[in-house]
Amino acid sequence: MSTDIGATRLGHLNVLVADHNTAVAHYRRLFDTEFFLFMHVPDVASTNTLGVIGDTCIELFAPYHADSVLGRNLAKQGPGAFAIEFTVADYEQAREAVLAHGLRITAADAPHYLWIHPADLGGLSIELSPAQFRGDPRAETGWSTDRWADGPLGIVGLRSISIEVTAPAAEVAAQLHSLCAAKVTDEGTVSGRDFVEVQIAGETFRLLSPSPQGASRGKMASLDFTVRNLDAVHQWARTCGVPVVEAAGGARLALPAELNLGTRIEFVQA
């Protein structure tokens, strides 16, 4: 029995939004998001839409019933990025690895996807799927991210995903090492909180330990994009009419979650 889920890439980030059309227009206007798949999903009473910002894919979940699971989550927790989907090489290998580590599966549709219980993994909400979505531009011959690198924001790529976890970051990193072959690439303290950065399937995840008050659930703290020049981010913000704020002592700029439909974006100069 394999004890590694066999993650091959970061498939996409799941983002909960209140209104589908508003969210699509917002992400197109601010980030030149290229949407390629629109889905009506009656099983979860949601309209889902996939799009790319450079080589990073997001999936918008827009519940249309307030009493659905997603609708209740939206009312309770608010909008924003809430889960990570890893593409895996083999569904059964991934399922066996999850069970071998004593982790609970909260939902599954074999052989399409499964979800790991966040409480078993430091508050991380993770979906595993072997699916390759039709129309994904990243699979096309000659695909390039130059349009974003040369665009107003100058996005070079995804630097990291910062996540507030419910257990010490080092403990969650050890779990991910065993489950996902995660490699520790950095660790330290930021704003009085310990952090550990791990790399999984070529992407970096910054795990932030709970504050002294603790944390009852995990939370996506920010999506961190590398840009060519922070001055260009200031110009982009003025043009779009969205203020950005300094972060990390001025080393970063941030678009607050309140101005981005619940998801904080941080920009780091290359």
XYZ file of C-alpha atoms in Angstrom:
270
model
C 0.000 0.000 0.000
C 1.388 3.392 -1.009
C 1.689 6.058 1.682
C 2.189 8.933 -0.801
C -0.810 10.440 -2.581
C 1.194 10.891 -5.784
C 0.474 14.586 -6.356
C 1.624 15.705 -9.796
C 0.665 19.387 -9.663
C -1.469 22.014 -7.979
C -4.663 21.502 -9.963
C -6.562 24.563 -8.792
C -7.623 26.646 -5.818
C -11.267 26.572 -4.775
C -12.804 30.000 -4.193
C -16.272 30.542 -2.708
C -18.129 33.570 -4.110
C -21.550 35.083 -3.529
C -22.478 35.820 -7.138
C -21.141 34.019 -10.207
C -21.381 36.800 -12.790
C -20.016 39.443 -10.436
C -17.036 37.251 -9.536
C -16.213 36.391 -13.153
C -16.302 40.066 -14.143
C -14.202 41.019 -11.105
C -11.449 38.476 -11.745
C -11.353 39.322 -15.448
C -11.047 43.042 -14.772
C -8.405 42.874 -12.075
C -6.272 39.895 -13.100
C -7.085 39.267 -16.779
C -8.277 35.808 -15.722
C -8.864 33.484 -18.673
C -11.961 31.441 -17.879
C -12.287 28.223 -19.844
C -14.951 26.017 -18.250
C -18.390 26.893 -16.878
C -20.333 24.179 -15.048
C -23.796 23.869 -13.520
C -23.414 21.423 -10.611
C -26.854 20.547 -9.213
C -25.402 17.998 -6.768
C -23.998 20.855 -4.683
C -26.374 23.584 -5.937
C -23.531 25.617 -7.383
C -22.311 27.241 -10.569
C -18.599 26.518 -10.918
C -16.153 28.250 -13.228
C -12.479 27.496 -13.865
C -9.949 30.067 -15.029
C -6.229 30.758 -15.037
C -4.118 33.656 -13.842
C -0.804 32.842 -15.455
C -0.195 29.180 -14.690
C -2.353 29.259 -11.540
C -5.878 27.889 -11.878
C -8.818 28.933 -9.716
C -12.307 27.455 -9.508
C -15.111 29.771 -8.458
C -17.969 28.145 -6.521
C -21.159 30.219 -6.560
C -23.950 28.524 -4.549
C -27.463 29.344 -5.697
C -29.327 27.951 -2.673
C -28.727 29.438 0.765
C -29.603 26.136 2.447
C -27.040 24.076 0.483
C -23.738 23.079 2.109
C -21.860 25.741 0.144
C -24.600 28.281 0.810
C -24.375 27.678 4.553
C -20.572 27.889 4.409
C -20.830 31.197 2.574
C -23.191 32.563 5.225
C -21.060 31.294 8.117
C -17.507 31.890 6.892
C -17.900 34.429 4.114
C -16.447 34.336 0.602
C -12.840 33.631 -0.375
C -10.338 30.904 -1.182
C -11.112 27.864 0.949
C -9.473 24.719 -0.445
C -6.591 23.293 -2.457
C -7.011 20.696 -5.180
C -4.030 18.534 -6.087
C -3.982 16.570 -9.313
C -2.927 13.000 -8.524
C -1.583 10.318 -10.826
C -3.950 7.607 -9.603
C -7.171 7.885 -7.600
C -6.820 4.535 -5.804
C -3.227 5.243 -4.811
C -4.295 8.577 -3.359
C -7.253 7.058 -1.503
C -5.119 4.271 -0.030
C -2.493 6.771 1.100
C -5.088 8.949 2.821
C -6.551 5.968 4.685
C -3.091 4.591 5.540
C -2.369 7.848 7.376
C -5.569 7.518 9.389
C -7.191 10.510 7.711
C -10.926 10.686 7.190
C -12.480 11.176 3.768
C -15.415 13.569 4.041
C -16.737 13.190 0.494
C -15.802 11.133 -2.535
C -16.978 10.272 -6.014
C -14.691 7.458 -7.136
C -12.703 7.599 -9.310
C -13.137 11.347 -9.781
C -12.316 13.061 -6.501
C -12.111 12.820 -2.724
C -11.863 15.312 0.112
C -9.730 14.966 3.244
C -11.274 16.042 6.555
C -9.634 19.381 7.492
C -9.607 18.513 11.202
C -7.214 15.628 10.477
C -4.696 17.796 8.625
C -4.176 20.960 10.627
C -7.247 22.644 9.201
C -6.161 22.221 5.576
C -9.044 21.607 3.186
C -7.627 19.405 0.418
C -9.268 17.797 -2.586
C -7.513 15.076 -4.605
C -8.454 14.322 -8.198
C -6.887 12.752 -11.291
C -9.109 14.925 -13.512
C -7.711 16.959 -16.379
C -10.380 19.537 -17.230
C -11.315 20.014 -20.854
C -10.307 23.320 -22.353
C -7.509 23.976 -19.834
C -5.231 26.343 -21.781
C -2.193 25.144 -19.829
C -2.441 21.845 -21.738
C -2.371 23.519 -25.147
C 0.684 23.407 -27.390
C 2.579 26.676 -27.179
C 0.840 27.793 -23.980
C 2.596 30.798 -22.475
C 2.135 33.009 -19.437
C 3.773 35.988 -21.163
C 0.441 37.806 -21.355
C 0.426 38.128 -17.555
C 4.141 38.827 -17.204
C 3.855 41.583 -19.823
C 0.517 42.850 -18.503
C -0.212 45.705 -16.090
C 0.556 43.637 -12.983
C 3.624 41.906 -14.391
C 2.741 38.574 -12.768
C 5.662 36.169 -13.137
C 4.090 33.282 -11.242
C 2.692 32.014 -7.950
C 5.240 32.579 -5.200
C 3.321 30.741 -2.470
C -0.005 30.094 -0.810
C -0.082 31.241 2.811
C -2.331 29.175 5.071
C -3.247 29.601 8.727
C -3.249 26.112 10.232
C -4.769 24.869 13.479
C -1.684 23.037 14.784
C 1.970 24.095 15.006
C 3.276 24.610 11.475
C 6.119 22.135 12.023
C 3.628 19.382 12.917
C 1.506 20.009 9.830
C 4.646 20.126 7.677
C 5.657 16.708 9.021
C 2.232 15.315 8.104
C 2.520 16.730 4.599
C 6.011 15.306 4.233
C 4.660 11.833 4.848
C 1.437 12.259 2.873
C 2.559 14.403 -0.069
C 6.365 14.055 -0.121
C 6.502 17.708 0.946
C 9.965 19.237 1.293
C 10.693 21.976 3.827
C 12.249 24.954 2.025
C 12.165 27.655 4.715
C 11.090 28.310 8.289
C 11.126 31.166 10.735
C 8.911 33.715 12.454
C 6.773 36.454 10.919
C 4.632 38.913 12.883
C 5.245 36.850 16.019
C 4.052 33.580 14.463
C 6.137 30.596 13.463
C 5.952 29.533 9.843
C 7.231 26.643 7.762
C 7.345 26.680 3.975
C 6.961 23.370 2.177
C 7.055 22.486 -1.487
C 4.514 20.054 -2.922
C 4.366 19.184 -6.626
C 6.518 22.190 -7.455
C 4.469 24.780 -5.537
C 5.264 26.482 -2.231
C 2.899 26.552 0.735
C 3.605 28.800 3.736
C 2.085 27.243 6.860
C 1.398 29.760 9.631
C 1.156 28.464 13.198
C -1.898 29.502 15.226
C -1.776 32.728 17.186
C -1.513 32.420 20.982
C -5.321 32.542 21.083
C -5.442 29.392 18.932
C -7.503 28.670 15.828
C -10.628 26.555 15.500
C -10.303 26.132 11.740
C -7.757 26.590 9.004
C -7.864 29.549 6.665
C -6.251 30.658 3.427
C -4.337 33.743 4.537
C -3.268 34.911 1.067
C -2.286 33.980 -2.461
C 1.193 35.372 -3.050
C 2.199 36.287 -6.611
C 5.687 37.204 -7.781
C 5.678 40.328 -9.943
C 8.355 42.058 -11.969
C 8.072 45.400 -10.202
C 6.062 46.625 -7.224
C 5.849 50.098 -8.784
C 3.751 48.547 -11.556
C 1.394 47.171 -8.895
C 0.849 50.705 -7.579
C 0.054 51.888 -11.110
C -2.289 48.934 -11.669
C -4.114 49.713 -8.419
C -4.628 53.356 -9.390
C -5.899 52.371 -12.834
C -8.309 49.758 -11.451
C -9.433 51.913 -8.549
C -8.494 49.409 -5.840
C -6.118 50.503 -3.069
C -3.209 48.277 -2.103
C -1.480 48.324 1.273
C 2.060 47.607 2.376
C 2.739 44.196 3.906
C 5.756 42.441 5.442
C 7.310 45.735 6.468
C 7.031 47.175 2.978
C 8.590 44.191 1.221
C 5.185 43.285 -0.232
C 2.020 44.948 -1.405
C -1.379 43.460 -0.649
C -4.875 43.677 -2.051
C -7.013 43.225 1.082
C -9.539 40.404 1.148
C -12.380 42.889 1.610
C -11.579 44.400 -1.794
C -11.141 41.078 -3.597
C -14.308 39.117 -2.815
C -12.810 37.583 0.318
C -9.386 36.493 -0.968
C -6.269 38.430 0.028
C -3.610 38.740 -2.676
C -0.003 39.659 -1.871
C 2.569 40.778 -4.441
C 6.281 40.064 -4.047
C 8.934 41.570 -6.303
C 10.967 39.052 -8.277
